[in-house]
Coordinates of C-alpha atoms in Angstrom, one line a residue:
Chain A
M1 CA -59.4 -15.9 -33.3
K2 CA -61.4 -18.9 -32.3
W3 CA -58.3 -21.1 -32.4
Y4 CA -56.6 -18.5 -30.3
Q5 CA -59.4 -18.6 -27.7
T6 CA -59.5 -22.3 -27.3
N7 CA -55.7 -22.6 -27.3
K8 CA -55.0 -19.6 -25.2
P9 CA -53.1 -21.3 -22.4
A10 CA -50.9 -23.0 -25.0
V11 CA -50.1 -19.6 -26.7
L12 CA -49.3 -18.0 -23.3
L13 CA -47.0 -20.9 -22.5
I14 CA -44.9 -20.7 -25.7
P15 CA -42.0 -18.7 -24.2
A16 CA -41.9 -20.9 -21.1
L17 CA -41.9 -24.0 -23.2
L18 CA -39.1 -22.7 -25.3
F19 CA -37.2 -22.2 -22.1
L20 CA -37.8 -25.8 -21.0
L21 CA -36.7 -26.9 -24.5
M22 CA -33.5 -25.0 -24.1
I23 CA -32.8 -26.7 -20.7
V24 CA -33.5 -30.2 -22.1
Y25 CA -31.3 -29.4 -25.1
S26 CA -28.4 -28.2 -23.0
L27 CA -28.5 -31.3 -20.8
V28 CA -28.6 -33.6 -23.9
M29 CA -25.7 -31.7 -25.4
A30 CA -23.7 -32.0 -22.1
F31 CA -24.4 -35.7 -22.1
A32 CA -23.4 -36.1 -25.7
E33 CA -20.1 -34.4 -25.0
S34 CA -19.5 -36.7 -22.1
I35 CA -19.7 -39.9 -24.2
R36 CA -17.9 -38.5 -27.3
S37 CA -14.2 -39.3 -27.8
P38 CA -12.0 -38.8 -30.8
E39 CA -12.6 -42.5 -31.6
G40 CA -16.4 -42.3 -31.5
W41 CA -19.0 -42.9 -28.7
T42 CA -17.6 -44.3 -25.5
W43 CA -18.6 -44.8 -21.8
Q44 CA -14.9 -44.8 -20.9
Y45 CA -15.0 -41.4 -19.3
Y46 CA -17.6 -42.5 -16.9
A47 CA -15.6 -45.6 -16.0
D48 CA -12.5 -43.5 -15.5
L49 CA -14.2 -40.8 -13.6
F50 CA -14.6 -42.8 -10.4
R51 CA -11.1 -44.0 -10.4
Q52 CA -10.0 -40.4 -9.7
S53 CA -9.3 -40.2 -6.0
Q54 CA -9.5 -36.4 -6.4
L55 CA -13.1 -36.8 -7.3
I56 CA -14.1 -39.1 -4.5
E57 CA -12.5 -36.8 -2.0
S58 CA -14.2 -33.8 -3.6
L59 CA -17.6 -35.4 -3.6
G60 CA -17.4 -36.3 0.1
Y61 CA -16.2 -32.9 1.0
S62 CA -18.9 -31.2 -1.1
L63 CA -21.6 -33.4 0.3
L64 CA -20.6 -32.7 3.9
I65 CA -20.5 -28.9 3.4
T66 CA -23.8 -29.1 1.5
V67 CA -25.6 -31.2 4.1
V68 CA -24.4 -29.0 7.0
S69 CA -25.2 -25.7 5.3
V70 CA -28.6 -26.9 4.1
F71 CA -29.6 -28.5 7.4
F72 CA -28.8 -25.5 9.5
S73 CA -30.1 -22.9 7.0
V74 CA -33.5 -24.7 6.8
L75 CA -33.7 -25.4 10.6
I76 CA -32.7 -21.9 11.7
G77 CA -34.8 -20.2 8.9
W78 CA -37.8 -22.3 9.8
G79 CA -37.4 -21.5 13.5
V80 CA -37.2 -17.8 12.8
V81 CA -40.3 -17.9 10.7
R82 CA -42.3 -19.9 13.3
W83 CA -41.4 -17.6 16.1
F84 CA -41.4 -14.2 14.4
S85 CA -43.6 -14.5 11.3
S86 CA -45.8 -11.5 12.3
F87 CA -42.8 -9.2 12.6
I88 CA -41.1 -10.3 9.5
D89 CA -44.3 -9.5 7.6
E90 CA -44.0 -5.8 8.6
P91 CA -42.3 -3.7 6.0
A92 CA -39.3 -3.0 8.2
G93 CA -38.8 -6.7 9.0
K94 CA -39.1 -7.7 5.4
W95 CA -36.5 -5.1 4.3
L96 CA -34.1 -6.2 7.0
V97 CA -34.3 -9.8 5.9
W98 CA -34.0 -8.8 2.2
I99 CA -30.6 -7.1 2.7
P100 CA -28.3 -10.2 2.3
M101 CA -30.4 -11.3 -0.7
L102 CA -29.3 -8.1 -2.5
F103 CA -25.6 -9.1 -2.4
P104 CA -24.2 -11.9 -4.7
H105 CA -22.8 -14.9 -2.9
F106 CA -19.2 -14.0 -3.7
V107 CA -19.7 -10.5 -2.3
W108 CA -21.0 -12.0 1.0
G109 CA -18.0 -14.4 0.8
Y110 CA -15.7 -11.4 0.6
F111 CA -17.4 -9.9 3.5
I112 CA -16.7 -13.1 5.6
L113 CA -13.1 -12.9 4.5
L114 CA -13.0 -9.2 5.5
L115 CA -14.6 -9.9 8.8
L116 CA -13.4 -13.3 9.9
G117 CA -10.1 -13.8 8.2
Q118 CA -7.0 -14.1 10.3
S119 CA -6.1 -10.5 9.4
G120 CA -9.8 -9.5 9.4
L121 CA -11.7 -6.9 11.3
V122 CA -12.8 -9.2 14.2
S123 CA -9.2 -10.4 14.7
S124 CA -7.9 -6.9 14.5
F125 CA -10.5 -5.6 16.9
L126 CA -9.8 -8.4 19.4
Y127 CA -6.0 -7.6 19.3
Q128 CA -6.6 -3.9 19.9
A129 CA -8.8 -4.8 22.8
G130 CA -6.0 -6.9 24.2
W131 CA -7.9 -10.2 24.0
L132 CA -5.6 -11.6 21.3
S133 CA -1.9 -12.0 21.5
S134 CA -1.1 -12.2 17.8
R135 CA -2.7 -12.6 14.4
E136 CA -2.0 -16.3 14.4
A137 CA -3.9 -16.8 17.7
F138 CA -7.1 -16.1 15.8
P139 CA -8.7 -19.3 14.6
V140 CA -8.7 -20.1 10.9
F141 CA -12.3 -19.6 9.8
T142 CA -11.6 -18.7 6.1
Q143 CA -9.8 -20.7 3.5
D144 CA -9.7 -23.5 6.0
P145 CA -9.5 -27.3 5.4
Y146 CA -13.0 -27.9 6.9
G147 CA -14.9 -25.4 4.8
I148 CA -16.0 -23.4 7.8
G149 CA -15.9 -20.1 5.9
I150 CA -17.9 -21.6 3.1
I151 CA -20.5 -22.9 5.5
I152 CA -20.7 -19.5 7.4
T153 CA -21.2 -17.7 4.1
Y154 CA -24.0 -20.0 3.0
L155 CA -25.8 -19.9 6.3
W156 CA -25.7 -16.1 6.3
K157 CA -26.9 -15.9 2.8
E158 CA -29.5 -18.8 2.8
I159 CA -31.3 -18.2 6.1
P160 CA -32.9 -15.1 4.7
F161 CA -33.8 -17.0 1.6
V162 CA -35.4 -19.7 3.7
I163 CA -37.3 -17.1 5.7
L164 CA -38.6 -15.4 2.6
M165 CA -39.7 -18.6 1.0
L166 CA -41.4 -19.9 4.1
L167 CA -43.0 -16.7 5.3
P168 CA -46.0 -16.8 2.8
A169 CA -46.8 -20.4 3.9
Y170 CA -46.9 -19.4 7.6
L171 CA -48.9 -16.2 7.0
Q172 CA -51.5 -18.3 5.1
L173 CA -51.8 -21.1 7.7
P174 CA -55.4 -21.8 8.2
K175 CA -55.7 -20.5 11.8
Q176 CA -59.3 -21.5 12.2
Y177 CA -58.2 -25.2 12.4
G178 CA -56.5 -24.2 15.7
E179 CA -59.8 -23.5 17.2
V180 CA -61.2 -26.8 16.0
I181 CA -58.3 -28.6 17.5
S182 CA -58.6 -26.8 20.9
V183 CA -62.4 -27.3 20.9
L184 CA -61.7 -31.0 20.4
G185 CA -59.2 -30.9 23.2
G186 CA -56.0 -31.1 21.2
G187 CA -52.8 -29.3 22.1
R188 CA -49.8 -27.8 20.3
K189 CA -48.7 -31.3 19.3
E190 CA -51.9 -32.0 17.4
W191 CA -51.8 -28.6 15.8
F192 CA -48.3 -29.3 14.5
K193 CA -49.1 -32.8 13.3
T194 CA -52.4 -32.2 11.6
V195 CA -52.2 -28.6 10.4
E196 CA -48.8 -27.0 10.4
W197 CA -46.5 -29.8 9.2
P198 CA -48.7 -31.0 6.3
W199 CA -49.2 -27.3 5.3
V200 CA -45.5 -26.3 5.3
Q201 CA -43.9 -29.7 4.4
P202 CA -44.0 -29.2 0.6
V203 CA -42.3 -25.8 1.0
I204 CA -39.6 -27.2 3.2
V205 CA -38.9 -30.0 0.8
E206 CA -38.7 -27.6 -2.1
I207 CA -36.4 -25.2 -0.3
T208 CA -34.2 -28.1 0.8
L209 CA -33.9 -29.4 -2.7
I210 CA -33.2 -25.9 -4.2
L211 CA -30.5 -25.2 -1.6
T212 CA -28.9 -28.7 -2.0
A213 CA -28.7 -28.4 -5.8
F214 CA -27.4 -24.8 -5.5
I215 CA -24.8 -25.3 -2.8
F216 CA -23.5 -28.7 -4.1
T217 CA -22.8 -27.2 -7.6
A218 CA -22.0 -23.5 -7.0
Y219 CA -18.5 -22.4 -7.9
E220 CA -18.2 -18.9 -6.6
V221 CA -18.1 -19.3 -2.8
P222 CA -15.8 -22.4 -2.7
A223 CA -13.5 -20.9 -5.2
L224 CA -13.1 -17.9 -3.0
L225 CA -13.2 -19.4 0.5
G226 CA -11.9 -22.9 -0.1
I227 CA -8.4 -24.3 -0.3
S228 CA -6.7 -26.1 -3.2
Y229 CA -7.3 -29.6 -1.8
P230 CA -9.9 -30.9 -1.2
Q231 CA -12.0 -28.9 -3.6
M232 CA -15.7 -28.7 -4.0
T233 CA -17.2 -30.5 -7.0
A234 CA -18.0 -27.4 -9.0
V235 CA -14.5 -26.0 -8.7
L236 CA -13.1 -29.3 -9.9
A237 CA -15.6 -29.4 -12.8
Y238 CA -14.6 -25.9 -13.8
E239 CA -10.9 -26.7 -13.7
W240 CA -11.5 -29.9 -15.8
F241 CA -13.7 -27.9 -18.2
Y242 CA -10.8 -25.6 -18.9
G243 CA -8.2 -28.4 -18.6
A244 CA -5.8 -28.8 -21.5
A245 CA -6.4 -32.5 -21.9
W246 CA -9.3 -33.8 -23.9
E247 CA -10.3 -36.4 -21.2
E248 CA -10.5 -33.7 -18.6
R249 CA -13.1 -31.8 -20.5
S250 CA -15.1 -35.0 -20.9
Y251 CA -14.7 -35.7 -17.2
A252 CA -16.2 -32.2 -16.5
F253 CA -19.2 -33.0 -18.8
G254 CA -19.6 -36.5 -17.3
L255 CA -19.4 -35.2 -13.7
L256 CA -22.0 -32.5 -14.3
C257 CA -24.3 -34.9 -16.0
I258 CA -24.2 -37.4 -13.2
I259 CA -25.0 -34.7 -10.6
A260 CA -27.8 -33.3 -12.8
F261 CA -29.2 -36.8 -13.2
I262 CA -29.1 -37.6 -9.4
L263 CA -30.5 -34.2 -8.4
G264 CA -33.2 -34.3 -11.1
A265 CA -34.2 -37.8 -10.0
I266 CA -34.4 -36.8 -6.4
A267 CA -36.5 -33.7 -7.3
L268 CA -38.9 -35.7 -9.5
L269 CA -39.2 -38.4 -6.9
S270 CA -40.2 -35.9 -4.2
F271 CA -42.7 -34.3 -6.5
T272 CA -44.3 -37.6 -7.2
L273 CA -44.3 -38.8 -3.6
M274 CA -46.0 -35.6 -2.4
N275 CA -49.5 -34.7 -3.2
R276 CA -49.0 -32.5 -6.2
R277 CA -51.9 -30.3 -5.4
R278 CA -50.3 -29.4 -2.1
W279 CA -47.1 -28.4 -3.8
L280 CA -45.8 -24.9 -3.0
L281 CA -46.5 -23.5 -6.4
S282 CA -50.2 -23.2 -5.6
K283 CA -49.6 -21.8 -2.2
S284 CA -46.7 -19.4 -1.7
S285 CA -47.4 -15.9 -2.5
H286 CA -43.8 -14.8 -2.8
Q287 CA -44.5 -11.3 -1.5
Y288 CA -41.2 -10.0 -0.5
Chain B
M1 CA -40.1 -9.0 23.9
K2 CA -40.2 -11.4 20.9
K3 CA -40.5 -8.4 18.6
W4 CA -37.5 -6.9 20.3
I5 CA -35.4 -10.0 19.9
F6 CA -36.2 -10.3 16.2
Y7 CA -35.5 -6.7 15.4
V8 CA -32.2 -6.6 17.3
S9 CA -30.8 -9.8 15.8
A10 CA -32.0 -9.0 12.3
F11 CA -30.5 -5.5 12.7
L12 CA -27.1 -6.9 13.9
L13 CA -26.9 -9.7 11.4
F14 CA -28.3 -8.1 8.3
F15 CA -28.3 -4.3 8.6
I16 CA -24.9 -3.8 10.3
P17 CA -22.9 -5.9 7.7
A18 CA -24.3 -3.7 4.9
V19 CA -23.5 -0.5 6.9
L20 CA -20.1 -1.9 7.7
L21 CA -19.4 -2.4 4.0
I22 CA -20.6 1.2 3.2
V23 CA -18.5 2.6 6.0
K24 CA -15.5 0.6 4.8
S25 CA -15.9 2.0 1.3
F26 CA -15.5 5.6 2.7
T27 CA -12.6 4.9 5.1
P28 CA -8.9 4.3 4.4
V29 CA -7.5 0.8 4.5
W30 CA -7.5 -0.5 8.1
R31 CA -4.2 -2.2 8.9
W32 CA -4.3 -5.2 11.1
G33 CA -3.8 -4.4 14.8
E34 CA -4.0 -0.7 14.4
P35 CA -7.0 1.2 15.7
F36 CA -9.8 1.7 13.1
T37 CA -9.4 5.2 11.5
F38 CA -12.4 7.2 10.3
D39 CA -10.7 9.7 8.1
W40 CA -13.4 9.7 5.5
T41 CA -12.2 9.3 2.0
L42 CA -13.8 9.1 -1.4
R43 CA -10.8 7.2 -2.8
G44 CA -12.6 3.9 -2.9
W45 CA -15.5 5.2 -4.9
E46 CA -13.2 7.3 -7.1
T47 CA -11.0 4.4 -8.0
F48 CA -14.1 2.3 -8.6
L49 CA -16.0 4.8 -10.8
L50 CA -13.1 6.4 -12.6
D51 CA -11.7 3.1 -13.8
S52 CA -13.2 3.0 -17.3
R53 CA -13.0 -0.8 -17.3
I54 CA -15.1 -1.0 -14.2
F55 CA -17.6 1.6 -15.4
E56 CA -18.1 -0.2 -18.7
A57 CA -18.5 -3.5 -16.8
M58 CA -21.1 -1.9 -14.6
M59 CA -23.0 -0.7 -17.6
I60 CA -22.8 -4.1 -19.4
S61 CA -23.9 -5.9 -16.2
L62 CA -26.9 -3.6 -15.9
F63 CA -27.7 -3.9 -19.5
I64 CA -27.5 -7.7 -19.5
A65 CA -29.6 -7.8 -16.3
L66 CA -32.3 -5.6 -17.8
V67 CA -32.4 -7.7 -21.0
V68 CA -32.6 -10.9 -18.8
T69 CA -35.4 -9.2 -16.8
F70 CA -37.4 -8.3 -19.8
M71 CA -37.0 -11.8 -21.3
N72 CA -38.0 -13.2 -17.9
L73 CA -41.2 -11.0 -17.7
F74 CA -41.9 -11.9 -21.3
A75 CA -41.9 -15.6 -20.5
G76 CA -43.0 -15.4 -16.9
I77 CA -46.1 -13.1 -17.1
P78 CA -48.0 -15.1 -19.7
A79 CA -46.9 -18.4 -18.2
G80 CA -48.0 -17.3 -14.8
K81 CA -51.4 -16.3 -16.2
A82 CA -51.8 -19.6 -18.0
L83 CA -50.8 -21.7 -14.9
S84 CA -53.0 -19.7 -12.6
H85 CA -56.2 -18.7 -14.6
S86 CA -56.7 -21.7 -16.8
E87 CA -57.2 -25.4 -16.5
F88 CA -55.7 -27.8 -19.0
K89 CA -54.4 -31.3 -19.2
G90 CA -50.9 -31.8 -17.8
K91 CA -51.0 -28.5 -15.9
S92 CA -49.5 -29.9 -12.7
A93 CA -46.8 -31.7 -14.6
L94 CA -45.9 -28.5 -16.4
E95 CA -45.8 -26.6 -13.1
V96 CA -43.2 -29.2 -11.9
L97 CA -41.2 -29.0 -15.1
V98 CA -40.9 -25.2 -15.1
V99 CA -39.3 -25.2 -11.6
L100 CA -37.2 -28.3 -12.3
P101 CA -34.2 -26.3 -13.6
L102 CA -33.8 -24.9 -10.1
F103 CA -32.9 -28.4 -8.9
L104 CA -30.3 -29.0 -11.5
P105 CA -26.7 -27.6 -11.7
A106 CA -26.8 -24.5 -13.8
M107 CA -23.2 -25.2 -14.8
A108 CA -24.4 -28.4 -16.6
A109 CA -26.7 -26.3 -18.7
A110 CA -24.0 -23.8 -19.4
V111 CA -21.4 -26.3 -20.6
G112 CA -24.1 -28.0 -22.6
L113 CA -25.0 -24.8 -24.3
H114 CA -21.5 -23.7 -24.9
I115 CA -20.8 -25.5 -28.1
T116 CA -24.2 -24.6 -29.6
M117 CA -23.5 -21.0 -28.6
I118 CA -20.2 -21.1 -30.5
R119 CA -21.9 -22.5 -33.6
L120 CA -24.6 -19.8 -33.4
G121 CA -22.0 -17.1 -32.9
L122 CA -23.5 -16.3 -29.5
A123 CA -20.5 -17.4 -27.4
N124 CA -18.4 -14.5 -26.2
S125 CA -21.4 -12.1 -26.8
W126 CA -23.6 -10.3 -24.4
L127 CA -26.7 -12.0 -25.9
G128 CA -25.3 -15.5 -25.2
V129 CA -24.6 -14.5 -21.6
A130 CA -28.1 -13.0 -21.2
I131 CA -29.6 -16.3 -22.5
V132 CA -27.6 -18.5 -20.1
H133 CA -28.7 -16.2 -17.2
L134 CA -32.2 -17.2 -18.0
V135 CA -31.5 -20.7 -16.6
P136 CA -31.4 -19.8 -13.0
T137 CA -33.9 -16.9 -13.2
I138 CA -37.0 -17.9 -15.3
P139 CA -38.3 -20.6 -12.9
Y140 CA -38.4 -18.0 -10.1
T141 CA -40.2 -15.5 -12.3
I142 CA -42.8 -18.0 -13.4
K143 CA -43.4 -18.9 -9.7
V144 CA -43.7 -15.3 -8.6
M145 CA -46.0 -14.3 -11.5
K146 CA -48.1 -17.4 -11.0
S147 CA -48.8 -16.4 -7.4
G148 CA -49.3 -12.8 -8.5
Y149 CA -52.1 -14.0 -10.8
D150 CA -53.5 -16.3 -8.1
R151 CA -54.3 -13.1 -6.1
L152 CA -55.8 -11.4 -9.1
N153 CA -59.5 -12.3 -9.5
P154 CA -60.2 -13.3 -13.2
D155 CA -63.5 -11.5 -12.8
M156 CA -61.7 -8.2 -12.8
L157 CA -60.3 -8.9 -16.2
Q158 CA -63.6 -10.2 -17.4
Q159 CA -65.2 -6.9 -16.3
G160 CA -62.7 -4.9 -18.3
K161 CA -63.5 -7.0 -21.3
M162 CA -67.2 -6.5 -20.8
L163 CA -66.7 -2.8 -20.8
G164 CA -65.2 -3.1 -24.2
A165 CA -61.4 -3.1 -23.6
G166 CA -59.2 -5.3 -25.8
S167 CA -56.7 -7.8 -24.2
W168 CA -53.8 -5.4 -24.5
H169 CA -55.8 -2.6 -22.9
V170 CA -56.9 -4.9 -20.1
F171 CA -53.3 -5.9 -19.6
R172 CA -52.0 -2.3 -19.4
T173 CA -54.7 -0.9 -17.2
I174 CA -55.7 -3.7 -14.9
E175 CA -53.2 -6.6 -14.9
L176 CA -50.0 -4.5 -14.9
P177 CA -50.9 -2.1 -12.1
M178 CA -52.3 -5.0 -10.0
L179 CA -49.3 -7.2 -10.6
M180 CA -46.7 -4.6 -9.8
P181 CA -45.8 -6.1 -6.4
S182 CA -45.1 -9.4 -8.0
I183 CA -43.3 -7.8 -10.9
R184 CA -41.1 -5.9 -8.5
S185 CA -40.2 -9.1 -6.6
A186 CA -39.5 -10.8 -9.9
V187 CA -37.3 -8.0 -11.2
F188 CA -35.4 -7.8 -7.9
L189 CA -34.7 -11.5 -7.9
T190 CA -33.8 -11.6 -11.6
V191 CA -31.4 -8.7 -11.4
T192 CA -29.6 -9.9 -8.2
I193 CA -29.3 -13.5 -9.6
S194 CA -28.0 -12.1 -12.9
M195 CA -25.5 -9.9 -11.1
S196 CA -24.4 -12.9 -9.0
Q197 CA -23.3 -15.1 -12.0
Y198 CA -19.6 -15.5 -12.3
V199 CA -19.2 -19.0 -13.6
L200 CA -22.0 -19.0 -16.2
T201 CA -20.8 -15.6 -17.5
A202 CA -17.2 -16.8 -17.6
I203 CA -18.1 -20.0 -19.5
I204 CA -20.4 -18.4 -22.1
G205 CA -18.8 -15.0 -22.2
G206 CA -15.4 -16.6 -22.6
G207 CA -13.6 -13.6 -21.1
N208 CA -15.0 -11.2 -23.7
V209 CA -18.1 -10.2 -21.9
I210 CA -16.7 -8.3 -19.0
T211 CA -19.4 -8.0 -16.4
L212 CA -19.0 -6.7 -12.9
P213 CA -18.4 -10.2 -11.3
I214 CA -15.8 -11.0 -13.9
I215 CA -13.7 -8.0 -12.7
Y216 CA -14.6 -8.4 -9.1
Y217 CA -13.2 -11.9 -8.9
P218 CA -9.6 -11.2 -9.7
F219 CA -9.8 -8.0 -7.7
L220 CA -10.5 -10.1 -4.6
Q221 CA -6.9 -10.9 -4.4
S222 CA -6.1 -7.2 -3.9
V223 CA -5.6 -6.0 -0.3
D224 CA -7.3 -2.7 -0.9
D225 CA -10.5 -3.2 1.1
T226 CA -11.6 0.4 0.6
V227 CA -12.0 -0.2 -3.2
M228 CA -13.3 -3.7 -2.6
A229 CA -16.0 -2.4 -0.3
A230 CA -17.1 0.3 -2.8
F231 CA -17.2 -2.5 -5.4
S232 CA -19.3 -4.7 -3.1
V233 CA -21.8 -2.0 -2.3
A234 CA -22.3 -1.3 -6.0
F235 CA -23.7 -4.8 -6.4
A236 CA -26.6 -3.9 -4.1
I237 CA -27.2 -0.5 -5.7
L238 CA -27.6 -1.9 -9.2
P239 CA -30.7 -4.0 -8.5
V240 CA -32.3 -0.9 -7.0
L241 CA -31.6 1.0 -10.2
A242 CA -33.0 -1.8 -12.3
V243 CA -36.2 -1.8 -10.3
L244 CA -36.6 1.9 -10.7
F245 CA -36.1 1.5 -14.4
V246 CA -38.8 -1.2 -14.7
E247 CA -41.1 0.8 -12.5
L248 CA -40.8 3.7 -14.9
A249 CA -41.3 1.5 -17.9
A250 CA -44.5 0.1 -16.3
T251 CA -45.8 3.5 -15.4
I252 CA -45.4 4.7 -18.9
L253 CA -46.9 1.5 -20.3
A254 CA -49.9 1.7 -18.0
G255 CA -50.5 5.3 -19.1
R256 CA -50.4 6.4 -15.5
F257 CA -47.9 9.2 -16.2
S258 CA -50.2 11.3 -18.3
M259 CA -53.2 10.5 -16.1
S260 CA -51.6 11.6 -12.9
K261 CA -50.6 14.8 -14.6
R262 CA -54.2 15.5 -15.5
G263 CA -55.1 14.8 -11.9
A264 CA -57.1 11.7 -12.7
L265 CA -55.4 9.6 -10.1

């Protein structure tokens, strides 16, 4: 009993630590697979990986879609929270924002297809209204070479996520500092610089990192709304994983390991650069 | 004015799409260029619910989601308590580590676990799929439960103990009822994330564990948007069912059921 009392946090953390162990183990295994060949250990797959023009194209394409989606999701979501936080906190507001969170990404992707496809509802409606001469006159928004459909899906799905993640930080902003600032003769600019930004910055960094990792490596939406070339990285990795050739499987492992390594390094770096105590974990209340 | 702008745009962007999907699931297929018809039909839902494959997939998805949810709560509630109510060396590092999986590609973890799952006989089984669904869910649950415990004053628990209650009794009667808002959020998140997994389920389930997304995906090629809409709406209904289930379990566990019958509450 005494041991239990002094080691209580350790005991409580056992399941969570097992989970972390599983993550570490899975990444080590993926890495082992990426350097294993029938002839023994090799770095050859990594060397070959970047000679694949398909991969270079895919990385550029994925990066572009990810950056655009993340940037606008965070920017718009942040703007919405700044302007409307008090209404979003009302039960009705919270429920409205929750709605897209209830649907999986691919369902929302299907909805975009249903709505904005060339034979979709909007196109059909515009034709009936006489504003569109033919189906082909409707711009190609889905399964298009620029990933517009993918970006629209992500914006629609992630803006609510950004709102719900940022909301607690805004509701807990120390408003009394505002009075201090105005007494000292400061304006909105000082308020933003000295109170608001330092307060919400860790949350914004965290959301940005989560969304970047998620969008860059998600399979579902690009598989549905993308085209066959260029493909987003996860689609390529999935195809390689199920590829018939041995090297292709190893490419899939290698590619995923590189991405995991880069994203993990960026995340750890941002954690270290930011004051850990100000990190979101201690602040957000996640009250949806 | 501001309030008005927010409600109108949220209504248009978030509520109308959901209503549109529901309406679509009760109306016949709309052909392009023809006026929208509103001859209400149950065909979409009939096809969806009477197909035994889909019905089984729905049950398996719900079952897996509930198993994932309970594993999440099992790991998340104690971890949240430890991270919130106690101080120990390396706590902030640990806080970073438990959320780190969110910043990594879940697919990397899935392909890494695949071979081990085969060796353990967990590949192609619902348990294997449930375990891989922990990867994208547990970090959120720990975060949510930690902030839940942040709002729960440790003195409350101390008081229960002083009055002679054991840890389990304190948990059932004080922590659980007070944590319900956080538990609800965690359950909602976990179930929707678990329901959203196509690629993780496909890799570990190997085509043997047929969850709803596994059927939905090939179905997307079909042109029958009445059935597809019913299918889509079902994805939003299941999390609600799961929350009701957890709510019921918590009520029974907290012993509130019998108390409210006796009029004690």
